[in-house]
Amino acid sequence: MRDETERSYTLKEENLEGNQITVGHGHFKAGKFSRISCTSLSLGGGIVVVGPFAKTGNTSDDIRKAAYKKFCQQNRNFKQLFKSHKKLYLVYPDGTLVEKLPDGKEVFSILGYRDFLDPKKRFDRLRLYLCSKQNYQAENGLIEIVTDSSSEDEQLPPLVLSHTRSEYMDNSSEELEESLILVKEVIFHYNGNEWKENFPNNTKGSVLASFIETTLKMSKGEFHLKVCDGGRDVMADDRLQDLADEEEGECNRLEELEKAIPANFCDQSADRTADIIAEATLEIMADVSEPVSILKEYREQFLQGRPLDVVSMAEAIEGDTSAIFISRNNLFEDAMEELKNLGNIRCPLEVSFYGEEAMDLGGPRKEFLAFLMQEIQDRFLVTHQGDVILQINEDAIGKHHFFYAGMAVGIGILQGADIPEHLLHVTTQPQQEHVRQFRSGLRRTGVLQLLESKPNIRHLFTQRKSINVTSLLHTFHTIFSEEGSNKRHKEEEAYRFFVKYVRDVYSGRRGNVTVERILKFATGSASFPVLGYGIAPTIEFVDTRYPTSSTCINKMYLPNEEMIAENYDMAFMNDYFGLE
């Protein structure tokens, strides 16, 4: 109680203003510690500013817990990766643990660290990092094992076995690799106490169990061993080195999850990254059968770079994209060539149409993918004996067009395109070369792996929700002026006219205009997206003669007073009335 009182006094006494610290998230890779970029959201990348802290009254644990909480608020993937702050260490920029100051002379304090670097340095310029225990331990040869009661009625305090450093046995043999760890020093933590012991790296789980029995005077029926972060039980024949290898394997897996995926047909090794992302998603969603949730989770894990959707036109969005340049008059051929040269298919496409200056914040991408899906369907699908199949085309096979078409379908699914239902059905055809290519392209995006593991995902694209007057109007949130104002009265009259117009369209009384065209005009897609809208579609009233739209934010602008129906016809039949 006295310690808490003293600490409270310290916190009140300190001037907390400005004593904030920047904390990033990093990991060891190829022997070096580096930060995980904020563009790698699926890996929990980014930085947070936490505080204010007392200059001397707060510990490294306080910073670690505050940073963990802030990261969880900022990035939902972070909490999925790390269920507790206990799975993380706080480290310096060089990857060493924050326990003492970098010179090792004093226990860490915020003031001490600032003065060690530069007494004139601002506190918010200090930079520390969170690092996963698994990653840190794999780099430094560490293992953690915990014992729990095997009884459902009694939970023993946890006992942790953590390998803190590696000892090397003297051996003059030149054949022995210097990096071979022969002895592991471990620390046991139990009920507030700790002690150290050395074990050979080939020590079996049965020996560890015997050690615990002897040391804690516990019988075998009272506990079992399990790897802390891995969660699996330690079997009698498991060896310490094997457990360390598993943790290193998990570290390698995290590195693999961060890799870019090139589009090139010949780079078959890129498929491994997609395999691992799919496996990780299926592990996270092991207890989930609902296909939309699974596909959304996979999209979160797969996509890198700039956010897919713009939240507001007033906010700048940053991050990597995959830029492609397309002629509307040669769309398919340009698409095949541009897709071939993508360096990372995990980044959102940024589409530029020749001769058009619109910046792609989502609208041109949606339009391009919609046109490309239709081109793929028209060129490659035929009806044969009542079934829709992929048509053999030797020239397209030679150019690997079926591969890039399959990859485009996978990209389209993950980036919100309207996918014709038969394009996924053809993956079940007998596997001739053109079908194998198409499946390989789909596999490069990880979508094929999901379809094979969760076949019900396929139904999302074959059982589409139909569009009628009610579903179309309910899709939009309509923004009106203040109740009782003259503007509000005019806007309600304009909206009443729009509702009547939509009813006429649905009844076929407006020529070639359809409710699907109206939806596409506003959102860039002629159907409701399988994964839902990133930004809810809205209607806003402006002083104009024709409807316009901004498809990147799913917003349609209607004239703020009643107009002739022909003005609406002209707008909805002309894609160029969309702004972005």
Coordinates of C-alpha atoms in Angstrom, one line a residue:
M1 CA 0.0 0.0 0.0
R2 CA 2.9 2.3 0.8
D3 CA 4.4 1.8 -2.6
E4 CA 1.1 2.7 -4.3
T5 CA 0.8 5.9 -2.2
E6 CA 4.4 6.9 -3.0
R7 CA 3.8 6.3 -6.7
S8 CA 0.5 8.3 -6.7
Y9 CA 2.4 11.2 -5.1
T10 CA 5.1 11.0 -7.7
L11 CA 2.6 11.1 -10.5
K12 CA 0.9 14.2 -9.1
E13 CA 4.2 15.9 -8.3
E14 CA 5.6 15.4 -11.9
N15 CA 4.7 17.8 -14.7
L16 CA 3.1 15.4 -17.1
E17 CA 2.6 17.8 -19.9
G18 CA 4.4 16.8 -23.1
N19 CA 5.9 13.6 -21.5
Q20 CA 4.6 11.4 -24.3
I21 CA 6.5 8.6 -26.0
T22 CA 6.3 7.3 -29.6
V23 CA 6.1 3.5 -29.7
G24 CA 6.3 1.5 -32.9
H25 CA 5.9 -2.2 -33.6
G26 CA 9.0 -4.1 -34.9
H27 CA 10.4 -7.5 -35.4
F28 CA 13.7 -9.3 -36.1
K29 CA 14.3 -10.2 -39.7
A30 CA 17.5 -11.7 -41.1
G31 CA 19.3 -10.9 -37.8
K32 CA 18.3 -7.3 -37.7
F33 CA 15.6 -5.5 -35.8
S34 CA 13.4 -3.3 -38.0
R35 CA 10.0 -1.6 -37.6
I36 CA 6.9 -3.0 -39.2
S37 CA 5.5 -0.3 -41.6
C38 CA 2.1 1.2 -41.0
T39 CA 1.1 0.0 -44.4
S40 CA 1.4 -3.6 -43.1
L41 CA -1.9 -3.4 -41.2
S42 CA -2.3 -7.2 -41.3
L43 CA 0.9 -7.6 -39.3
G44 CA -0.1 -4.9 -36.7
G45 CA 2.3 -2.4 -38.2
G46 CA 2.3 1.3 -37.3
I47 CA 3.2 3.7 -34.6
V48 CA 1.3 5.2 -31.6
V49 CA 1.9 8.1 -29.2
V50 CA 1.2 7.2 -25.6
G51 CA 1.2 9.1 -22.3
P52 CA 1.5 11.5 -20.6
F53 CA 4.0 9.7 -18.3
A54 CA 5.9 10.9 -15.3
K55 CA 9.6 11.4 -16.0
T56 CA 10.7 9.0 -13.3
G57 CA 7.5 7.5 -11.9
N58 CA 6.4 5.2 -14.8
T59 CA 8.1 2.0 -15.7
S60 CA 8.7 0.3 -19.0
D61 CA 5.7 -2.0 -18.2
D62 CA 3.5 1.1 -18.0
I63 CA 4.6 2.1 -21.5
R64 CA 4.2 -1.4 -22.9
K65 CA 0.7 -1.7 -21.6
A66 CA -0.4 1.7 -22.8
A67 CA 1.1 1.1 -26.2
Y68 CA -0.6 -2.3 -26.5
K69 CA -4.0 -0.7 -25.6
K70 CA -3.5 2.1 -28.2
F71 CA -2.4 -0.3 -30.9
C72 CA -5.6 -2.4 -30.3
Q73 CA -7.7 0.7 -30.7
Q74 CA -5.9 1.7 -33.8
N75 CA -5.7 -1.6 -35.6
R76 CA -8.1 -4.5 -35.0
N77 CA -5.6 -7.0 -36.5
F78 CA -3.2 -6.1 -33.7
K79 CA -5.5 -7.6 -31.0
Q80 CA -6.1 -10.7 -33.1
L81 CA -2.3 -11.2 -33.4
F82 CA -1.7 -10.5 -29.7
K83 CA -4.5 -11.4 -27.3
S84 CA -2.6 -9.9 -24.3
H85 CA 0.1 -7.3 -23.6
K86 CA 2.0 -10.2 -22.0
K87 CA 2.8 -11.6 -25.4
L88 CA 5.0 -8.5 -26.2
Y89 CA 8.3 -7.1 -25.0
L90 CA 9.2 -3.4 -25.0
V91 CA 12.6 -3.0 -26.8
Y92 CA 14.9 -0.2 -27.8
P93 CA 15.4 0.7 -31.5
D94 CA 18.3 -1.9 -31.7
G95 CA 16.0 -4.7 -30.4
T96 CA 17.4 -5.0 -26.9
L97 CA 15.0 -5.3 -24.0
V98 CA 14.0 -2.1 -22.1
E99 CA 15.0 -3.1 -18.6
K100 CA 18.1 -0.9 -17.9
L101 CA 19.3 2.1 -19.8
P102 CA 21.3 1.3 -22.9
D103 CA 24.6 1.6 -21.0
G104 CA 23.4 -0.9 -18.5
K105 CA 24.2 1.2 -15.5
E106 CA 20.8 2.2 -14.2
V107 CA 17.2 0.9 -14.3
F108 CA 15.2 2.4 -17.2
S109 CA 13.3 5.6 -16.6
I110 CA 11.9 8.0 -19.2
L111 CA 14.0 10.8 -17.9
G112 CA 17.1 8.7 -17.7
Y113 CA 16.6 7.4 -21.3
R114 CA 16.1 11.0 -22.6
D115 CA 19.2 12.2 -20.8
F116 CA 21.2 9.3 -22.1
L117 CA 20.3 10.2 -25.7
D118 CA 20.3 14.0 -25.4
P119 CA 19.3 16.1 -22.4
K120 CA 17.7 18.6 -24.8
K121 CA 15.7 16.0 -26.7
R122 CA 11.9 16.3 -26.6
F123 CA 10.2 13.4 -24.8
D124 CA 7.9 12.8 -27.7
R125 CA 10.9 12.2 -29.9
L126 CA 11.9 9.2 -27.9
R127 CA 11.2 6.0 -29.8
L128 CA 10.6 2.5 -28.4
Y129 CA 9.1 -0.6 -29.9
L130 CA 6.8 -3.5 -29.1
C131 CA 8.2 -6.8 -30.3
S132 CA 6.4 -10.2 -30.1
K133 CA 7.8 -12.6 -27.6
Q134 CA 7.8 -15.3 -30.2
N135 CA 9.8 -13.3 -32.6
Y136 CA 12.3 -12.1 -29.9
Q137 CA 12.7 -15.5 -28.5
A138 CA 13.2 -17.1 -31.9
E139 CA 16.0 -14.6 -32.6
N140 CA 17.6 -15.1 -29.2
G141 CA 17.0 -18.8 -28.8
L142 CA 14.3 -18.5 -26.1
I143 CA 11.5 -20.8 -25.2
E144 CA 8.6 -20.4 -22.8
I145 CA 6.7 -23.4 -21.3
V146 CA 3.9 -23.2 -18.8
T147 CA 2.5 -25.9 -16.5
D148 CA -1.2 -26.0 -15.6
S149 CA -3.3 -28.2 -13.3
S150 CA -4.8 -31.1 -15.2
S151 CA -7.8 -30.9 -12.8
E152 CA -10.8 -29.0 -13.9
D153 CA -11.5 -28.1 -10.3
E154 CA -8.1 -26.6 -9.4
Q155 CA -6.0 -24.1 -11.3
L156 CA -2.4 -24.0 -10.2
P157 CA -0.4 -20.8 -10.5
P158 CA 1.4 -20.8 -13.8
L159 CA 5.0 -22.1 -14.0
V160 CA 7.0 -20.6 -16.9
L161 CA 10.2 -22.0 -18.4
S162 CA 11.9 -19.3 -20.4
H163 CA 15.2 -19.7 -22.1
T164 CA 17.0 -16.4 -21.6
R165 CA 20.4 -17.0 -23.2
S166 CA 22.4 -19.7 -24.9
E167 CA 25.6 -21.2 -23.6
Y168 CA 28.0 -22.9 -25.9
M169 CA 29.9 -26.0 -24.7
D170 CA 33.6 -25.9 -25.4
N171 CA 34.4 -28.0 -28.4
S172 CA 37.5 -27.7 -30.5
S173 CA 36.1 -29.6 -33.4
E174 CA 36.0 -27.5 -36.6
E175 CA 33.0 -29.5 -37.7
L176 CA 30.9 -28.1 -35.0
E177 CA 29.0 -25.0 -36.2
E178 CA 29.6 -22.0 -34.0
S179 CA 25.9 -21.2 -34.0
L180 CA 24.9 -24.6 -32.6
I181 CA 23.3 -24.1 -29.2
L182 CA 24.1 -27.1 -27.0
V183 CA 23.0 -25.9 -23.6
K184 CA 20.0 -23.7 -22.8
E185 CA 19.8 -21.7 -19.6
V186 CA 16.2 -21.5 -18.5
I187 CA 14.4 -19.6 -15.8
F188 CA 11.4 -21.1 -13.9
H189 CA 8.7 -18.7 -12.6
Y190 CA 6.3 -20.1 -10.1
N191 CA 4.0 -18.4 -7.6
G192 CA 6.2 -15.3 -7.4
N193 CA 9.5 -17.2 -7.2
E194 CA 12.1 -17.9 -9.9
W195 CA 15.1 -20.1 -10.3
K196 CA 17.6 -20.9 -13.1
E197 CA 18.7 -24.3 -14.5
N198 CA 20.7 -25.4 -17.5
F199 CA 19.4 -28.1 -19.8
P200 CA 20.9 -29.7 -22.9
N201 CA 19.1 -28.7 -26.0
N202 CA 18.0 -32.3 -26.6
T203 CA 16.3 -32.5 -23.2
K204 CA 12.9 -34.3 -23.5
G205 CA 9.6 -33.2 -22.2
S206 CA 9.6 -36.2 -19.8
V207 CA 12.8 -34.9 -18.2
L208 CA 11.3 -31.4 -17.7
A209 CA 8.2 -33.1 -16.1
S210 CA 10.4 -35.1 -13.8
F211 CA 12.3 -31.9 -12.8
I212 CA 9.0 -30.2 -12.0
E213 CA 7.8 -33.2 -9.9
T214 CA 11.0 -33.2 -7.9
T215 CA 11.3 -29.4 -7.5
L216 CA 7.7 -28.6 -6.7
K217 CA 6.8 -31.9 -5.1
M218 CA 3.9 -32.4 -7.5
S219 CA 2.7 -35.7 -9.0
K220 CA 2.3 -36.2 -12.7
G221 CA -1.5 -36.0 -12.4
E222 CA -1.4 -32.5 -11.0
F223 CA 0.1 -30.6 -14.0
H224 CA 0.9 -30.7 -17.7
L225 CA 3.3 -28.8 -19.8
K226 CA 2.4 -26.6 -22.7
V227 CA 4.2 -24.0 -24.9
C228 CA 3.0 -20.6 -23.8
D229 CA 2.5 -18.8 -27.0
G230 CA 2.1 -21.8 -29.2
G231 CA -0.6 -23.3 -26.9
R232 CA 0.1 -26.9 -27.7
D233 CA 1.0 -29.5 -25.1
V234 CA 4.6 -30.6 -24.6
M235 CA 4.8 -34.3 -25.2
A236 CA 7.2 -36.6 -23.4
D237 CA 9.3 -37.1 -26.5
D238 CA 9.5 -33.4 -27.4
R239 CA 12.9 -31.9 -27.1
L240 CA 13.8 -28.3 -26.3
Q241 CA 15.5 -27.7 -29.6
D242 CA 12.4 -28.9 -31.4
L243 CA 10.3 -26.4 -29.5
A244 CA 12.7 -23.6 -30.4
D245 CA 12.5 -24.6 -34.0
E246 CA 8.7 -24.4 -33.9
E247 CA 8.9 -20.9 -32.5
E248 CA 11.4 -19.9 -35.2
G249 CA 9.1 -21.4 -37.8
E250 CA 6.3 -19.2 -36.5
C251 CA 8.6 -16.2 -36.8
N252 CA 9.4 -17.2 -40.4
R253 CA 5.7 -17.5 -41.0
L254 CA 5.1 -13.9 -39.8
E255 CA 7.8 -12.8 -42.2
E256 CA 6.1 -14.7 -45.0
L257 CA 2.8 -13.0 -44.2
E258 CA 4.4 -9.6 -44.9
K259 CA 5.9 -10.5 -48.3
A260 CA 4.8 -8.8 -51.5
I261 CA 3.2 -11.2 -54.1
P262 CA 4.4 -10.5 -57.6
A263 CA 2.0 -11.2 -60.5
N264 CA 4.5 -12.8 -62.9
F265 CA 3.4 -16.2 -64.1
C266 CA 6.8 -17.7 -63.8
D267 CA 7.3 -16.8 -60.1
Q268 CA 5.7 -19.9 -58.7
S269 CA 7.3 -19.3 -55.3
A270 CA 4.9 -16.4 -54.8
D271 CA 2.1 -18.9 -54.3
R272 CA 3.5 -20.0 -51.0
T273 CA 2.8 -16.5 -49.5
A274 CA -0.8 -16.7 -50.5
D275 CA -1.0 -20.2 -49.1
I276 CA 0.3 -19.0 -45.7
I277 CA -2.1 -16.0 -45.6
A278 CA -5.0 -18.4 -46.4
E279 CA -3.9 -20.8 -43.7
A280 CA -3.6 -18.1 -41.2
T281 CA -7.1 -16.8 -42.0
L282 CA -8.6 -20.2 -41.8
E283 CA -7.0 -20.7 -38.4
I284 CA -8.4 -17.4 -37.1
M285 CA -11.8 -18.3 -38.5
A286 CA -11.7 -21.9 -37.5
D287 CA -15.0 -21.7 -35.6
V288 CA -16.8 -19.5 -38.2
S289 CA -18.8 -20.9 -41.0
E290 CA -20.4 -17.7 -42.3
P291 CA -18.7 -17.1 -45.7
V292 CA -18.9 -13.3 -45.8
S293 CA -17.0 -13.1 -42.5
I294 CA -14.3 -15.5 -43.7
L295 CA -13.8 -13.6 -46.9
K296 CA -13.7 -10.2 -45.1
E297 CA -11.1 -11.6 -42.7
Y298 CA -9.0 -12.9 -45.6
R299 CA -9.2 -9.5 -47.3
E300 CA -8.0 -7.8 -44.2
Q301 CA -5.1 -10.2 -44.0
F302 CA -4.2 -10.1 -47.7
L303 CA -4.4 -6.4 -48.7
Q304 CA -1.5 -4.1 -48.1
G305 CA -0.7 -0.5 -48.8
R306 CA -3.3 2.3 -49.2
P307 CA -6.8 1.7 -47.7
L308 CA -9.2 0.3 -50.2
D309 CA -12.0 2.8 -49.5
V310 CA -11.9 6.5 -49.0
V311 CA -13.7 7.5 -45.9
S312 CA -13.9 11.2 -46.7
M313 CA -12.8 13.4 -49.7
A314 CA -11.4 15.9 -47.2
E315 CA -8.9 13.4 -45.8
A316 CA -5.7 12.5 -47.7
I317 CA -5.1 8.8 -48.0
E318 CA -1.6 7.4 -48.1
G319 CA 0.0 4.1 -48.9
D320 CA 1.3 2.0 -51.7
T321 CA -0.8 1.1 -54.7
S322 CA -0.3 -0.9 -57.9
A323 CA -0.5 1.7 -60.7
I324 CA -1.8 0.5 -64.1
F325 CA -2.5 2.5 -67.3
I326 CA -5.4 1.4 -69.5
S327 CA -6.9 2.5 -72.8
R328 CA -10.7 2.2 -72.9
N329 CA -10.4 1.1 -76.5
N330 CA -8.0 -1.7 -75.8
L331 CA -9.0 -2.6 -72.3
F332 CA -8.5 -6.4 -72.2
E333 CA -5.0 -6.4 -73.9
D334 CA -3.8 -3.5 -71.8
A335 CA -5.1 -5.2 -68.7
M336 CA -3.3 -8.5 -69.4
E337 CA 0.0 -6.6 -70.1
E338 CA -0.3 -4.4 -67.0
L339 CA -1.3 -7.2 -64.7
K340 CA 1.8 -9.2 -65.8
N341 CA 4.0 -6.4 -64.6
L342 CA 2.5 -5.8 -61.1
G343 CA 5.1 -6.0 -58.4
N344 CA 2.7 -6.6 -55.6
I345 CA -0.9 -7.8 -56.2
R346 CA -1.7 -7.2 -52.5
C347 CA -1.8 -3.4 -53.0
P348 CA -5.0 -1.8 -54.3
L349 CA -5.0 -1.1 -58.0
E350 CA -4.7 2.6 -59.0
V351 CA -6.1 2.9 -62.5
S352 CA -5.4 5.7 -65.0
F353 CA -7.4 5.7 -68.2
Y354 CA -5.6 7.2 -71.2
G355 CA -6.5 10.9 -71.7
E356 CA -8.4 11.2 -68.4
E357 CA -7.1 13.1 -65.5
A358 CA -9.3 11.7 -62.7
M359 CA -7.3 10.6 -59.7
D360 CA -8.2 7.1 -58.8
L361 CA -9.5 7.0 -55.2
G362 CA -11.6 4.0 -55.9
G363 CA -13.9 5.0 -58.7
P364 CA -11.8 4.2 -61.8
R365 CA -10.7 1.0 -60.2
K366 CA -14.3 -0.2 -59.8
E367 CA -15.1 0.8 -63.3
F368 CA -12.0 -0.9 -64.7
L369 CA -12.7 -4.2 -62.8
A370 CA -16.3 -4.2 -63.9
F371 CA -15.3 -3.8 -67.6
L372 CA -12.6 -6.4 -67.3
M373 CA -14.8 -9.0 -65.6
Q374 CA -17.3 -8.6 -68.5
E375 CA -14.4 -8.9 -71.1
I376 CA -13.2 -12.1 -69.5
Q377 CA -16.7 -13.5 -69.5
D378 CA -17.3 -12.6 -73.1
R379 CA -13.9 -13.9 -74.4
F380 CA -13.5 -17.1 -72.4
L381 CA -16.9 -18.4 -71.4
V382 CA -19.2 -20.4 -73.7
T383 CA -22.3 -22.6 -73.1
H384 CA -21.7 -26.2 -73.9
Q385 CA -24.5 -28.8 -73.5
G386 CA -26.3 -26.6 -71.0
D387 CA -23.1 -25.8 -68.9
V388 CA -21.0 -22.7 -68.9
I389 CA -17.4 -23.6 -69.4
L390 CA -14.0 -22.1 -70.1
Q391 CA -13.3 -22.1 -73.8
I392 CA -10.0 -23.4 -75.1
N393 CA -7.9 -20.7 -76.8
E394 CA -4.4 -21.8 -77.8
D395 CA -3.2 -18.2 -78.3
A396 CA -4.5 -17.1 -74.9
I397 CA -2.8 -20.2 -73.3
G398 CA 0.5 -19.3 -74.9
K399 CA 0.3 -15.7 -73.6
H400 CA -0.8 -17.0 -70.2
H401 CA -4.0 -14.9 -70.5
F402 CA -6.0 -17.6 -68.6
F403 CA -3.6 -17.2 -65.7
Y404 CA -3.9 -13.4 -65.5
A405 CA -7.7 -13.7 -66.0
G406 CA -7.9 -15.9 -63.0
M407 CA -5.7 -13.6 -61.0
A408 CA -7.9 -10.6 -62.1
V409 CA -11.0 -12.5 -60.8
G410 CA -9.2 -13.0 -57.4
I411 CA -8.1 -9.4 -57.3
G412 CA -11.7 -8.3 -58.2
I413 CA -13.2 -10.4 -55.4
L414 CA -10.9 -8.8 -52.8
Q415 CA -11.2 -5.3 -54.2
G416 CA -14.9 -5.1 -54.6
A417 CA -15.6 -6.0 -58.2
D418 CA -18.9 -7.4 -59.5
I419 CA -17.9 -11.0 -60.4
P420 CA -20.0 -12.9 -62.9
E421 CA -21.2 -16.1 -61.2
H422 CA -19.9 -18.5 -63.8
L423 CA -16.3 -17.3 -63.5
L424 CA -16.0 -19.3 -60.3
H425 CA -18.0 -22.3 -61.4
V426 CA -15.4 -23.0 -64.2
T427 CA -12.8 -23.9 -61.5
T428 CA -14.5 -27.3 -61.1
Q429 CA -14.0 -28.2 -64.8
P430 CA -11.7 -31.1 -65.8
Q431 CA -8.2 -29.6 -65.6
Q432 CA -6.9 -29.1 -69.0
E433 CA -4.1 -26.5 -69.5
H434 CA -6.4 -23.5 -69.9
V435 CA -8.3 -24.4 -66.7
R436 CA -5.1 -25.1 -64.8
Q437 CA -3.8 -21.7 -65.8
F438 CA -7.0 -20.0 -64.6
R439 CA -6.9 -21.9 -61.3
S440 CA -3.2 -21.0 -60.8
G441 CA -4.1 -17.3 -61.3
L442 CA -6.9 -17.6 -58.8
R443 CA -4.5 -19.4 -56.4
R444 CA -2.0 -16.5 -56.6
T445 CA -4.5 -14.4 -54.8
G446 CA -5.4 -17.0 -52.2
V447 CA -9.0 -17.1 -53.3
L448 CA -8.8 -20.7 -54.8
Q449 CA -7.4 -22.0 -51.4
L450 CA -10.4 -20.4 -49.6
L451 CA -12.9 -21.9 -52.2
E452 CA -11.4 -25.3 -51.7
S453 CA -11.4 -25.1 -47.9
K454 CA -14.8 -23.3 -47.6
P455 CA -16.9 -24.3 -50.6
N456 CA -19.9 -22.3 -49.4
I457 CA -18.0 -19.1 -50.3
R458 CA -18.8 -19.9 -53.9
H459 CA -22.5 -19.5 -53.2
L460 CA -21.9 -15.8 -52.5
F461 CA -21.4 -15.2 -56.2
T462 CA -24.2 -17.4 -57.4
Q463 CA -27.0 -16.3 -55.2
R464 CA -27.1 -12.6 -55.6
K465 CA -29.6 -10.3 -54.0
S466 CA -31.9 -8.9 -56.7
I467 CA -32.3 -5.2 -57.1
N468 CA -35.8 -3.6 -57.1
V469 CA -37.2 -0.2 -56.2
T470 CA -37.2 -0.9 -52.4
S471 CA -33.7 -2.4 -52.2
L472 CA -32.2 0.4 -54.4
L473 CA -33.8 3.2 -52.4
H474 CA -32.9 1.6 -49.0
T475 CA -29.3 1.3 -50.1
F476 CA -28.9 5.1 -50.0
H477 CA -28.8 7.4 -46.9
T478 CA -30.4 10.6 -48.2
I479 CA -29.0 13.8 -46.7
F480 CA -31.6 16.6 -46.4
S481 CA -31.3 20.2 -45.2
E482 CA -32.7 21.4 -41.8
E483 CA -36.3 20.5 -41.1
G484 CA -38.7 23.3 -41.9
S485 CA -36.3 25.2 -44.2
N486 CA -37.1 26.3 -47.7
K487 CA -34.2 24.2 -49.0
R488 CA -35.7 21.1 -47.2
H489 CA -39.0 21.6 -48.9
K490 CA -37.4 21.8 -52.4
E491 CA -35.2 18.8 -51.7
E492 CA -38.2 16.7 -50.6
E493 CA -39.9 17.6 -53.8
A494 CA -36.8 16.6 -55.8
Y495 CA -36.5 13.3 -53.9
R496 CA -40.2 12.6 -54.5
F497 CA -39.5 13.0 -58.3
F498 CA -36.5 10.7 -58.0
V499 CA -38.6 8.0 -56.3
K500 CA -41.2 8.2 -59.1
Y501 CA -38.5 8.1 -61.7
V502 CA -37.0 4.9 -60.1
R503 CA -40.4 3.3 -60.2
D504 CA -40.8 4.1 -63.9
V505 CA -37.3 2.7 -64.6
Y506 CA -38.2 -0.6 -62.8
S507 CA -41.4 -0.8 -64.8
G508 CA -39.5 -0.4 -68.0
R509 CA -40.9 3.0 -68.9
R510 CA -37.5 4.7 -69.2
G511 CA -36.1 2.9 -72.2
N512 CA -32.7 1.3 -71.6
V513 CA -32.2 2.8 -68.1
T514 CA -32.3 0.1 -65.4
V515 CA -32.1 0.1 -61.7
E516 CA -28.7 -1.7 -62.1
R517 CA -27.4 1.2 -64.2
I518 CA -28.5 3.7 -61.5
L519 CA -26.7 1.7 -58.8
K520 CA -23.6 1.4 -61.0
F521 CA -23.7 5.2 -61.7
A522 CA -23.6 5.9 -58.0
T523 CA -21.3 3.2 -56.7
G524 CA -19.3 1.8 -59.6
S525 CA -20.9 -1.6 -59.4
A526 CA -24.2 -2.8 -61.0
S527 CA -24.9 -5.2 -58.1
F528 CA -24.7 -5.2 -54.3
P529 CA -21.2 -6.0 -53.2
V530 CA -20.7 -9.5 -51.7
L531 CA -18.6 -8.0 -48.8
G532 CA -20.8 -5.0 -48.3
Y533 CA -20.0 -1.3 -48.9
G534 CA -16.9 0.1 -47.3
I535 CA -18.7 3.5 -47.3
A536 CA -22.4 3.6 -47.1
P537 CA -23.9 5.0 -50.3
T538 CA -25.5 8.5 -49.9
I539 CA -27.6 11.0 -51.8
E540 CA -27.0 14.7 -51.6
F541 CA -28.8 17.6 -53.3
V542 CA -26.9 20.2 -55.2
D543 CA -27.7 23.1 -57.6
T544 CA -27.3 21.3 -60.9
R545 CA -29.4 20.2 -63.9
Y546 CA -28.1 16.6 -64.1
P547 CA -27.3 13.9 -61.6
T548 CA -23.6 13.4 -61.0
S549 CA -21.7 11.0 -58.7
S550 CA -18.4 10.3 -56.9
T551 CA -18.1 6.6 -57.0
C552 CA -15.0 6.5 -54.9
I553 CA -17.2 7.5 -51.9
N554 CA -20.4 6.0 -53.2
K555 CA -22.2 9.4 -53.3
M556 CA -24.8 10.5 -55.9
Y557 CA -25.6 14.2 -56.3
L558 CA -29.2 14.9 -57.4
P559 CA -30.6 18.2 -58.6
N560 CA -32.1 20.1 -55.7
E561 CA -35.4 20.7 -57.5
E562 CA -37.6 18.7 -59.8
M563 CA -36.2 18.2 -63.3
I564 CA -37.4 16.6 -66.5
A565 CA -36.9 12.9 -66.6
E566 CA -34.8 13.1 -69.8
N567 CA -32.0 14.8 -67.8
Y568 CA -31.9 11.7 -65.5
D569 CA -32.0 9.4 -68.5
M570 CA -29.0 11.2 -70.1
A571 CA -26.9 11.0 -66.9
F572 CA -27.6 7.4 -66.0
M573 CA -26.9 6.2 -69.5
N574 CA -23.6 8.1 -69.6
D575 CA -20.8 6.8 -67.4
Y576 CA -18.9 10.1 -67.7
F577 CA -21.3 11.9 -65.4
G578 CA -19.6 10.1 -62.6
L579 CA -16.9 12.4 -61.2
E580 CA -14.4 9.9 -59.7

